[in-house]
Short mmCIF file of C-alpha atoms and ligand atoms in Angstrom, two decimals:
data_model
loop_
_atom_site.label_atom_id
_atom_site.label_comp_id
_atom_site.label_asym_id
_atom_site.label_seq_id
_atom_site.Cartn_x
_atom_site.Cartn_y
_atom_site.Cartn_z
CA UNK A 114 254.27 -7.20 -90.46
CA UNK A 115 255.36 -5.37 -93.86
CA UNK A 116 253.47 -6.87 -96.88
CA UNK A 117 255.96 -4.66 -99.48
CA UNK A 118 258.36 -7.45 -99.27
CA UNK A 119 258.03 -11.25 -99.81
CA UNK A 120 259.18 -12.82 -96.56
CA UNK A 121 259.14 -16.46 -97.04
CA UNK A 122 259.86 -19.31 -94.88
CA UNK A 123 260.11 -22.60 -94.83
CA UNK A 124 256.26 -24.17 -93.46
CA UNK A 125 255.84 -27.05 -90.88
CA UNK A 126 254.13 -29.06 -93.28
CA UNK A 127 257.17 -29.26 -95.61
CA UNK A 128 259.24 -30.20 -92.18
CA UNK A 129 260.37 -34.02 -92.88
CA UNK A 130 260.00 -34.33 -89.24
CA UNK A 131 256.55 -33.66 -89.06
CA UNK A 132 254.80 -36.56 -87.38
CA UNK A 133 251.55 -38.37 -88.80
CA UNK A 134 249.45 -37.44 -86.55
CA UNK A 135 250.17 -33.56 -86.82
CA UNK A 136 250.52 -34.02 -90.89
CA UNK A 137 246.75 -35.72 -90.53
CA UNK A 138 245.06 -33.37 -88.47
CA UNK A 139 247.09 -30.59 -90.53
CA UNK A 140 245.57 -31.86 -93.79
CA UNK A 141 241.91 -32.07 -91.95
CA UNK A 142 242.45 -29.01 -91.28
CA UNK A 143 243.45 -27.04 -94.80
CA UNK A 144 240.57 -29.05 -96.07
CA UNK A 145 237.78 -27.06 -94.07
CA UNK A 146 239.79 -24.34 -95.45
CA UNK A 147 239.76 -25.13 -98.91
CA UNK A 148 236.31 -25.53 -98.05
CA UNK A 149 236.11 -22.07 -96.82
CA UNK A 150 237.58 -21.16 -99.69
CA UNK A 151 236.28 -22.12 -102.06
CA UNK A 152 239.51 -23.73 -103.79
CA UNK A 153 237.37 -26.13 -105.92
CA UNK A 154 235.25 -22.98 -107.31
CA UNK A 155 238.46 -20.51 -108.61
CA UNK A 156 239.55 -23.55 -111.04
CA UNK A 157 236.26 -24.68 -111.79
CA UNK A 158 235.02 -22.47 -114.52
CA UNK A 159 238.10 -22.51 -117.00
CA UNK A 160 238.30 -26.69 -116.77
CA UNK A 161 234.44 -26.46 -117.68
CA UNK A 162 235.05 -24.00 -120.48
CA UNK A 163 238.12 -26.58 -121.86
CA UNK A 164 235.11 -29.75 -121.44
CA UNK A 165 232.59 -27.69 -123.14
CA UNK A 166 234.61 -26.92 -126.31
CA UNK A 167 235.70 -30.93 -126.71
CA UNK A 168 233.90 -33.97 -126.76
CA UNK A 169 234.43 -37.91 -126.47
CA UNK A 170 237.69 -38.25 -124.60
CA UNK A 171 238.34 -38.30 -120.87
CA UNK A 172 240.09 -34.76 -119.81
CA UNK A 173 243.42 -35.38 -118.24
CA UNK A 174 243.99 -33.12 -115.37
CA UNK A 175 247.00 -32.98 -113.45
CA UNK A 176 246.83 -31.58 -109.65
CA UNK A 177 250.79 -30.75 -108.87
CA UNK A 178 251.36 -30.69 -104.87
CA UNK A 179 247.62 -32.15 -104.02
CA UNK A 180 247.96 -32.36 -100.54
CA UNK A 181 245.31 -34.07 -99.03
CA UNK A 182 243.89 -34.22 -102.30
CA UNK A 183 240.76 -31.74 -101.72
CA UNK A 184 240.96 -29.49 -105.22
CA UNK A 185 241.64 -32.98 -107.42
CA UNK A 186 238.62 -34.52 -105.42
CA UNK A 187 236.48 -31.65 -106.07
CA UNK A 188 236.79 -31.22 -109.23
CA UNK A 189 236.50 -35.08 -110.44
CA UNK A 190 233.00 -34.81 -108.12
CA UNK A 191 232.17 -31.46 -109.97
CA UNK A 192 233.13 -33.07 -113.57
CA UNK A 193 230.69 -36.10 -112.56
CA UNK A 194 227.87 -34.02 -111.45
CA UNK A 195 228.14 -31.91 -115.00
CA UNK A 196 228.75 -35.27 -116.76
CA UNK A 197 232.19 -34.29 -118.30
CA UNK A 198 234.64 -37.70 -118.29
CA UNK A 199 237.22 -36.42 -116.68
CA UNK A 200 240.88 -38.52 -115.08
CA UNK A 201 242.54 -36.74 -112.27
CA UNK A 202 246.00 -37.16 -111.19
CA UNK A 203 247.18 -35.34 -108.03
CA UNK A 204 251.28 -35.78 -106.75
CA UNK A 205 252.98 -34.64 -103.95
CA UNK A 206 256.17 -35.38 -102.30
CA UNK A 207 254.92 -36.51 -99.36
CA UNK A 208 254.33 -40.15 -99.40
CA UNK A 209 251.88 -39.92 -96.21
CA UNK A 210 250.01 -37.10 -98.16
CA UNK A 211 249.08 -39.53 -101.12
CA UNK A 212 248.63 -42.12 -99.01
CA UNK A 213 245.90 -39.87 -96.97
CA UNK A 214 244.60 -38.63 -100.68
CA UNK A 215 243.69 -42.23 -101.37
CA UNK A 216 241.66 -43.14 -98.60
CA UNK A 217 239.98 -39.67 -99.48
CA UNK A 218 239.13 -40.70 -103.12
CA UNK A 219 238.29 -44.15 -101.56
CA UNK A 220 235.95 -42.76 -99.01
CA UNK A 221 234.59 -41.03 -101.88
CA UNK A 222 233.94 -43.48 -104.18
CA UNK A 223 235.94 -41.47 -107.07
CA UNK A 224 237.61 -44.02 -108.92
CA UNK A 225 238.68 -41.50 -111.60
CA UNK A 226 240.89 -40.25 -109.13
CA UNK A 227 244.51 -41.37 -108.44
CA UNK A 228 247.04 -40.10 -106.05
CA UNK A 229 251.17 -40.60 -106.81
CA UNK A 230 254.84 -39.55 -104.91
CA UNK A 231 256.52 -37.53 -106.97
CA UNK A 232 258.62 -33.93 -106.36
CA UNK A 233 257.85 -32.08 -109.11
CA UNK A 234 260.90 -29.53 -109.14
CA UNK A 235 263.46 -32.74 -109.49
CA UNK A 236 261.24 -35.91 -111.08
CA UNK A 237 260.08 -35.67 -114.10
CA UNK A 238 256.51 -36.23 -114.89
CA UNK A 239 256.04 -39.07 -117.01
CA UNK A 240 252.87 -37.72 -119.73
CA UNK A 241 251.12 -34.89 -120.44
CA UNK A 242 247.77 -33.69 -119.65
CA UNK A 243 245.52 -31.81 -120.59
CA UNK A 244 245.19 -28.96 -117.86
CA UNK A 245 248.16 -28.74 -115.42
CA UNK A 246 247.40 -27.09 -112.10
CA UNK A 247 248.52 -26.52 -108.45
CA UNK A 248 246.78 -24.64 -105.65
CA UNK A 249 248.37 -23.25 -102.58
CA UNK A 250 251.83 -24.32 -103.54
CA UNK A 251 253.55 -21.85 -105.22
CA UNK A 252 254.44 -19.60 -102.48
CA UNK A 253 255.66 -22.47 -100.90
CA UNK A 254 259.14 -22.02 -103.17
CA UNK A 255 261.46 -19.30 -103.94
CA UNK A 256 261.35 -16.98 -107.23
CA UNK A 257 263.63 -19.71 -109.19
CA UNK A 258 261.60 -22.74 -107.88
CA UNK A 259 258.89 -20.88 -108.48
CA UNK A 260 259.99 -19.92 -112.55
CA UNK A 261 260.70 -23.84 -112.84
CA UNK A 262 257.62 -25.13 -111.70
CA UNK A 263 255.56 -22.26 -114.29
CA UNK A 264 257.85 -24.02 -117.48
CA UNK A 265 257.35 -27.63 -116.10
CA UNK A 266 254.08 -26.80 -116.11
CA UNK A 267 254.16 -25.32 -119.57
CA UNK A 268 255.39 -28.50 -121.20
CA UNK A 269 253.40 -30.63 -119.43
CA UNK A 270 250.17 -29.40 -120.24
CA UNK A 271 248.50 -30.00 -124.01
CA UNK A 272 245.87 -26.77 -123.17
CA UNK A 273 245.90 -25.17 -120.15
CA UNK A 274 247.45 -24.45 -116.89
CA UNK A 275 245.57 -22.96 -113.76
CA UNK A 276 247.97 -21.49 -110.87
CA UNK A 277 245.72 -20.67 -107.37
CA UNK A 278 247.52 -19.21 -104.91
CA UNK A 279 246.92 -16.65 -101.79
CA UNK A 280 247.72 -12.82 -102.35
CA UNK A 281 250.60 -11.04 -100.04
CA UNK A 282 248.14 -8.35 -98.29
CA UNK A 283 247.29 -7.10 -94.89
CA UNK A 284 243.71 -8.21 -95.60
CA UNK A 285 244.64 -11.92 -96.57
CA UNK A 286 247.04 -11.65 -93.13
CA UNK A 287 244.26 -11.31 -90.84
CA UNK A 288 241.86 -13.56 -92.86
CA UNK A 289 243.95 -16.38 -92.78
CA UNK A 290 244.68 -15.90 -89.29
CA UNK A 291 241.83 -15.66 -88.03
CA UNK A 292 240.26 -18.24 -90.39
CA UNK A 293 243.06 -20.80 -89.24
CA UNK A 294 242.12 -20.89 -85.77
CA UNK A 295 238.15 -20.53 -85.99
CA UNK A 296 238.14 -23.63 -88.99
CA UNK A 297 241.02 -25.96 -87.17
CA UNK A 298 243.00 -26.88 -83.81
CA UNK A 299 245.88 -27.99 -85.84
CA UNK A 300 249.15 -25.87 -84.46
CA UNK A 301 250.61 -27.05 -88.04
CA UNK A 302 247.73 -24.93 -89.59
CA UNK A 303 248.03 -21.91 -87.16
CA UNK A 304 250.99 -21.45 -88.28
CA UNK A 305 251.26 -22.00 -91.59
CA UNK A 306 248.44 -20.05 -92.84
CA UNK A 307 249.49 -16.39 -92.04
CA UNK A 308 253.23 -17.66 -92.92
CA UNK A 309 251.77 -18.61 -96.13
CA UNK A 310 250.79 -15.05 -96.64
CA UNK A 311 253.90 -13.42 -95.96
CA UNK A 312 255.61 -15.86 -98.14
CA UNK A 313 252.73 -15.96 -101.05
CA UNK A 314 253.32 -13.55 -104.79
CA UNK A 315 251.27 -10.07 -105.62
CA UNK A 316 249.39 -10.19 -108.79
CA UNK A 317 252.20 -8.10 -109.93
CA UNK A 318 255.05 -10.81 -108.68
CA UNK A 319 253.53 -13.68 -110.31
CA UNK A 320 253.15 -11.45 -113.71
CA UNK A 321 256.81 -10.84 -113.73
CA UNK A 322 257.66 -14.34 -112.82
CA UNK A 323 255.09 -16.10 -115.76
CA UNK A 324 256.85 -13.65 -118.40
CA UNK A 325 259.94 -14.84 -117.41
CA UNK A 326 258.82 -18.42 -117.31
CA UNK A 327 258.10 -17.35 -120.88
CA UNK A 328 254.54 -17.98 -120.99
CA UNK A 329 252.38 -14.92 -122.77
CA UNK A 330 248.80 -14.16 -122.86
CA UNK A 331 247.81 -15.51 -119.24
CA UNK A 332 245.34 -14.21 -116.71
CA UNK A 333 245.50 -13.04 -113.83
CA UNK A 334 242.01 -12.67 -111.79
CA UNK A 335 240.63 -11.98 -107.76
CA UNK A 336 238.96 -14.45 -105.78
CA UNK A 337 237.81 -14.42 -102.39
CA UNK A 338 239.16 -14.64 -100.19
CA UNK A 339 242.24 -12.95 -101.23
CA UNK A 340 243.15 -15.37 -103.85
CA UNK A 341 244.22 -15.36 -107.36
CA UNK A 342 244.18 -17.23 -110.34
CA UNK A 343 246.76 -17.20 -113.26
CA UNK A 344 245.00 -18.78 -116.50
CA UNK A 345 247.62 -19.74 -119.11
CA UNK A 346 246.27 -21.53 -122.42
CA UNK A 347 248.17 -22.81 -125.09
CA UNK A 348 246.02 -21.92 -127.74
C1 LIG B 126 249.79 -26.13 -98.60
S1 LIG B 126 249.84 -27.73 -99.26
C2 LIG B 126 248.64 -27.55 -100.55
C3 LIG B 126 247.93 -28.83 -100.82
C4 LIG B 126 246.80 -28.75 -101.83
N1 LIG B 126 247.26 -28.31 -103.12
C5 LIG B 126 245.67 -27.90 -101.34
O1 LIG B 126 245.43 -26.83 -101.94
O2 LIG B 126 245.02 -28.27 -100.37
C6 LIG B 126 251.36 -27.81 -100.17
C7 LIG B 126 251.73 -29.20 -100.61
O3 LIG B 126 252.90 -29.11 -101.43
C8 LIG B 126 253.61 -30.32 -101.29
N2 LIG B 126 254.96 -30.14 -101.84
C9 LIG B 126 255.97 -29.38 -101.33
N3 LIG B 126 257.05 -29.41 -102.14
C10 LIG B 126 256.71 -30.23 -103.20
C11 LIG B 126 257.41 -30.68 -104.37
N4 LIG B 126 258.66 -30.28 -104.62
N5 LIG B 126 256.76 -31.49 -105.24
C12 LIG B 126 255.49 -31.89 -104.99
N6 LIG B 126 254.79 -31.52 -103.88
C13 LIG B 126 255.39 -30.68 -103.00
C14 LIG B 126 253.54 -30.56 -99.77
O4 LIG B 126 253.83 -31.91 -99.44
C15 LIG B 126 252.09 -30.16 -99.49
O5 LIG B 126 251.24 -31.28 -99.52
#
């Protein structure tokens, strides 16, 4: 496998075909790897940097493509833990996706949590928030898909917008291999996980693809495993 070139292609999990039972045990599954992975942790710093520098009024955080709704859960436990009012919203166009979010958030106890349908490249989001994020999606779309969802993003969000993704190496190849099958027996995992890599930006990609989105003075930093984070504020 070359890691020069971006070679992505389409993932089981955005299959419409994909039954319940494999999108269940599929979702189980990325969620000991967000676990792994610390997901929760990458975003967690700037969102407590944006709490600490206003007061009184709930922080609105959008999670765009939540998934099983790990990263939103995480980070409205986090945000009650520190103390900070926080109201997380987490879409994805998978209908059986929020549906399995909201038993999460129920399980959970975390009413400040809330899960909706919604396909972010074609429906448009009805407010604004706060911070705008998405983990683990954007190498899910081509470079055009990919430029949309950075200036939906933009006007969506009031402050700040957090983009965690994987990196295209040889490194993040054999980690999420390997990491796949020792944390899950989900085929649906196994084999989106390394595809995820070939298909996922360089630091360098995702530069040139926020500058032509048209946002300046983001951030681009490296988290384990393999991960980055694009920071984007507004002000
Ligand atoms: C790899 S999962 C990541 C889930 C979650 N963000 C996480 O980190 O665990 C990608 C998610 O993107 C969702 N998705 C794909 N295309 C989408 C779109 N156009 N709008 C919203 N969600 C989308 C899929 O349904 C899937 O749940």
């Amino acid at each position: 496998m070359k890691f020069q070139i971006r070679q992505r292609e389409p993932e089981l999990m955005d299959q419409p075909g994909l039954s319940e039972d494999e999108h269940c045990r599929a979702l189980a599954g990325l969620r000991r790897i967000n676990w792994w992975s610390r997901s929760d942790a990458i975003v967690w710093p700037a969102i407590l940097e944006l709490a600490g520098n206003r007061a009184g009024k709930p922080l609105q955080i959008l999670d765009i493509a939540s998934g099983g709704g790990d990263v939103a859960l995480s980070i409205a436990a986090r945000a009650e833990r520190a103390g900070i009012p926080v109201e997380v919203d987490g879409c994805d166009i998978s209908p059986f996706a929020v549906r399995y979010a909201t038993q999460q958030a129920a399980q959970r106890g975390l009413k400040q949590v809330r899960f909706f349908e919604c396909d972010v490249l074609s429906e448009s989001l009805d407010k604004q928030y706060d911070v705008v994020m998405c983990s683990l999606f954007l190498h899910h779309l081509d470079e055009e898909p990919a430029q949309q969802l950075l200036e939906i993003m933009a006007r969506s969000t009031r402050e700040l917008i957090l983009v965690n993704d994987l990196r295209r190496s040889r490194l993040g190849y054999s980690l999420a291999w390997s990491a796949c099958r020792i944390l899950t027996r989900s085929p649906v995992v196994h084999t989106d996980g390394p595809l995820s890599v070939a298909g996922a930006f360089t630091e360098a990609e995702v530069t040139a693809l926020a500058e032509k989105a048209g946002l300046t003075g983001f951030q681009i930093t490296s988290h384990w495993p393999q991960r980055w984070l694009l920071k984007w504020s507004r002000i």
